[in-house]
Every structure is written in structure tokens, then in C-alpha cells.
C-alpha positions as a printed Julia matrix, in Angstrom:
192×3 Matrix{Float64}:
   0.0     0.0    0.0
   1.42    3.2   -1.38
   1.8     6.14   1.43
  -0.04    9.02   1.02
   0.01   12.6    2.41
  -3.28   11.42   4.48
  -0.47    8.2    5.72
   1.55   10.57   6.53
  -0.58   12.85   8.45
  -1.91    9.87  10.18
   1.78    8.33  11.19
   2.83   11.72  12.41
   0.09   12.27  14.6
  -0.03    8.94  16.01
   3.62    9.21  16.68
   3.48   12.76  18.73
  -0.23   11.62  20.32
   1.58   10.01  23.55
   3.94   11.93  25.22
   5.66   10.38  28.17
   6.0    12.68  31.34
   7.28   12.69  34.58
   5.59   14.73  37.37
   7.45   14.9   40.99
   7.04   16.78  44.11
   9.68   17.34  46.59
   8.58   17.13  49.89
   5.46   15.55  49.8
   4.46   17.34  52.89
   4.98   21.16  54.33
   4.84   22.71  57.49
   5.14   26.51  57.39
   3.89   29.49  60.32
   0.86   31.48  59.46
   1.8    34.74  57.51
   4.44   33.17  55.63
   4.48   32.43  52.11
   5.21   28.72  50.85
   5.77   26.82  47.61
   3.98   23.47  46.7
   6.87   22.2   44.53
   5.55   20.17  41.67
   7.44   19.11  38.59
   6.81   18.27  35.14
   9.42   16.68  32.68
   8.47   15.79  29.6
  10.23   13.52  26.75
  10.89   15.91  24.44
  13.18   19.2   24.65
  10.81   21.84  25.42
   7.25   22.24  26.81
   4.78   23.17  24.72
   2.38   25.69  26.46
  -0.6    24.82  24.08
  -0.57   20.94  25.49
  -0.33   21.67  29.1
  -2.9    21.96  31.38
  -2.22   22.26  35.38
  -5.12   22.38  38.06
  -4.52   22.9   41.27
  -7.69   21.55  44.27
  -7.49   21.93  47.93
 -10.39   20.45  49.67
 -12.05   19.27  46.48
 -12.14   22.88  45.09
 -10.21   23.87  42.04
  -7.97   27.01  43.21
  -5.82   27.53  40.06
  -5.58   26.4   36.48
  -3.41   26.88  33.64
  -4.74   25.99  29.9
  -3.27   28.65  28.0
  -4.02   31.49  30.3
  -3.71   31.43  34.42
  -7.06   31.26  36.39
  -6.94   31.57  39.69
  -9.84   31.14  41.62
  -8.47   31.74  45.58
  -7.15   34.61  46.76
  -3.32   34.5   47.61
  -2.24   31.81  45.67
  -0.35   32.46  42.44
   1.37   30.2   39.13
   3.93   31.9   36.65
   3.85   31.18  32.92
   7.9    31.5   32.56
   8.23   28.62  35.58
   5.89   26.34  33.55
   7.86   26.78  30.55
  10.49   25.15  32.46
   8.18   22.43  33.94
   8.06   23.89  37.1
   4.09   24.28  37.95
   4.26   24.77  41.44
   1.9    26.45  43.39
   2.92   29.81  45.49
   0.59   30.62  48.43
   1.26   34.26  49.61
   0.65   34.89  53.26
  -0.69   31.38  54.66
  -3.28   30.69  57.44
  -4.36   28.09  59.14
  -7.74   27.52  56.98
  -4.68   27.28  54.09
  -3.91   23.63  55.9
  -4.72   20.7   54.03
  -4.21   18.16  50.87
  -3.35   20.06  47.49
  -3.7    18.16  44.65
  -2.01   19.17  41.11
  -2.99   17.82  37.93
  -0.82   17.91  35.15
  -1.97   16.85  31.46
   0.38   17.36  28.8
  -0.87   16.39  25.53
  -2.26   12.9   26.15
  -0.67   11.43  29.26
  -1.86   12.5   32.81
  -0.48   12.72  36.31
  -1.81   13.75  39.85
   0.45   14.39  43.17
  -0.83   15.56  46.22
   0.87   17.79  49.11
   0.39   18.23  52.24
   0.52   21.55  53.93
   0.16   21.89  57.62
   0.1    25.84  58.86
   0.9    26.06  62.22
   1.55   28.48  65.06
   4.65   28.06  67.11
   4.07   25.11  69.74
   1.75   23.35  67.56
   2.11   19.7   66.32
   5.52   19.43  69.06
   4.79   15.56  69.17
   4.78   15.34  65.11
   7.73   17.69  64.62
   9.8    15.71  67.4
   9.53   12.63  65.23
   9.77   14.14  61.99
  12.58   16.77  61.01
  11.3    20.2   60.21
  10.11   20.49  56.59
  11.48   23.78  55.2
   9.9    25.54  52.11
  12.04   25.53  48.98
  12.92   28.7   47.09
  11.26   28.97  44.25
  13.3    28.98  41.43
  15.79   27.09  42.77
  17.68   24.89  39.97
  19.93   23.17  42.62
  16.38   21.65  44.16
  15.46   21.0   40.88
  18.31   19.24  39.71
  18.22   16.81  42.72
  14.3    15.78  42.0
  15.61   14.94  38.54
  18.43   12.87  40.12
  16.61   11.19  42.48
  13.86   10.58  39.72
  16.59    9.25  37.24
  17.66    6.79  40.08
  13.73    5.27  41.3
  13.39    5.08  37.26
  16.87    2.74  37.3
  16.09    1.02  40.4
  12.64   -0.06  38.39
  13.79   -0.68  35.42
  15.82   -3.22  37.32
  13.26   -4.72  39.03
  11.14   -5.75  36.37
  14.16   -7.1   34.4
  14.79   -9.18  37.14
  10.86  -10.06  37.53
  10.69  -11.04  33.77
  13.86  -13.23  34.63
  12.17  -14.88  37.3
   9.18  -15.72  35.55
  10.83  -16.89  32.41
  13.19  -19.5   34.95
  10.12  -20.46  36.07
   7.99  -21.29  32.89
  11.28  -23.05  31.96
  10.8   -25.29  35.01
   7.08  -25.69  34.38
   7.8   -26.53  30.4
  10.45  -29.07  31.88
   8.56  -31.13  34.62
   5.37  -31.4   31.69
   7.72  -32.84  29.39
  10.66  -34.29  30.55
């Protein structure tokens, strides 16, 4: 069968119509005092070299409410709480609150959907005054927030991403090894 421009057409869109992404958030939870401002680091790498602002969507829900969207233009629908369209250029679509309180407390879910794939991570942000949550904070070290902007940070989720990825990869080699041995055995004991 001869190719044709409709072929093509059809090859090349099938071809760009999954897009593999990665979507990470470092830490998974956040303790902050009220009147500060905090970032809900969240992530996006995508397989190709740049992000293309006309396949991304972000949402951001706390409490089952959506707070702030990006799909081609910012929305933000709570007061305080911010995204920039040059930081999700570079994947980064964090979520800045300005000026926390308590009421800010809670799970914050981000959904990322870039072209056809999808991800959702969640945070956890606990605004507290001083002397609050002393039992929690003596068994878990002090969460600070993370500059924004910070390309160090950023570098070490991608590291640390790069290595869970390898450590995976190797397990399911070693998985399909396993179960190949064993349909070996099985073939052998049903004719021996």
C-alpha cells in the first residue's frame, strides 16, 4: 500500500499523540507558620526538549475545590495563591501561596496533562503556630519551604527521579527473569 500525504498525516500524529512525562514533588508534605508564604513544589518533565504551552494543562484543588488552572491562560480562583507562565515553561508548575493561614492547611492536589498522558500528586501543607504539632515535629525533622526557582532543588528531583526510574527498570528485568526461569521449570517437569 502506497503512502499518502493522508499516511503521513496519520503516522505523524499517532507518533506525537503520547507523550511520556514525569511529574514529581519534593517534599510531599509542608509545614510553614501562618503569615508566611510557601511553595507546593511540583514538577513536570516531559520527553521531548521543550514544553509546549498549548498541550499543558495544570489544576490545582485543595479540599475538592479547584484554586488555580493553567490551559493557556492562568485562572486563579483563591485569593493569595499564584502560578507563573515562565516557571511552567520550564516544567516547574508549582503552586505559590502568599501569606498562609491556618484555613490554608490541608491536601493540594495538582494535575498535570500534557498532551495525552496524565499525572496527579498531592501535598500536604500543615500551617501552624509556634508550639503546635511538638509531638509530630519531634519525630519528623522540620520540613522547610524551597525557594522557588531554585535549579539546585530541581536538579536533585531529577536525580533522584533518574535513580527510582533505574532502580525499576531493574526490578522488572529481574521479575521477567524470574518468571521466564520459572515457565522453563514448568515446560520441563510437563515434558521431561
Amino acid at each position: 500500500m502506497p503512502f499518502t500525504e493522508h499516511t503521513v498525516l496519520l503516522l505523524l500524529t499517532i507518533g506525537t499523540a503520547y507523550a511520556k512525562i514525569e511529574v514529581t514533588t519534593v517534599p510531599s508534605s509542608v509545614t510553614v507558620k501562618p503569615g508566611e508564604d510557601v511553595l507546593l513544589n511540583c514538577f513536570l518533565k516531559v520527553d521531548t526538549d521543550y514544553i509546549d504551552l498549548k498541550q499543558l494543562m495544570v489544576q490545582w484543588f485543595h479540599r475538592g475545590k479547584q484554586i488555580a488552572e493553567f490551559d493557556n491562560t492562568i485562572t486563579i480562583d483563591k485569593p493569595g495563591v499564584s502560578l507563573s507562565v515562565d516557571e511552567l515553561m520550564k516544567g516547574n508548575v508549582s503552586l505559590l501561596i502568599s501569606s498562609t493561614k491556618v484555613e490554608d492547611s490541608g491536601n493540594y492536589r495538582c494535575y498535570v496533562y500534557y498532551q495525552s498522558a496524565f499525572r496527579m500528586k498531592q501535598i500536604v501543607l500543615a500551617v501552624q503556630e509556634s508550639g503546635q504539632g511538638k509531638e509530630e515535629e519531634e519525630i519528623q525533622a522540620p520540613v522547610e519551604p524551597v525557594p522557588k526557582n531554585d535549579p539546585e532543588t530541581l536538579q536533585w528531583v531529577i536525580q533522584v527521579k533518574k535513580a527510582v526510574d533505574h532502580l525499576q527498570e531493574t526490578i522488572n528485568l529481574m521479575k521477567t527473569d524470574v518468571e521466564k526461569c520459572a515457565a522453563g521449570r514448568e515446560y520441563k517437569t510437563l515434558h521431561p
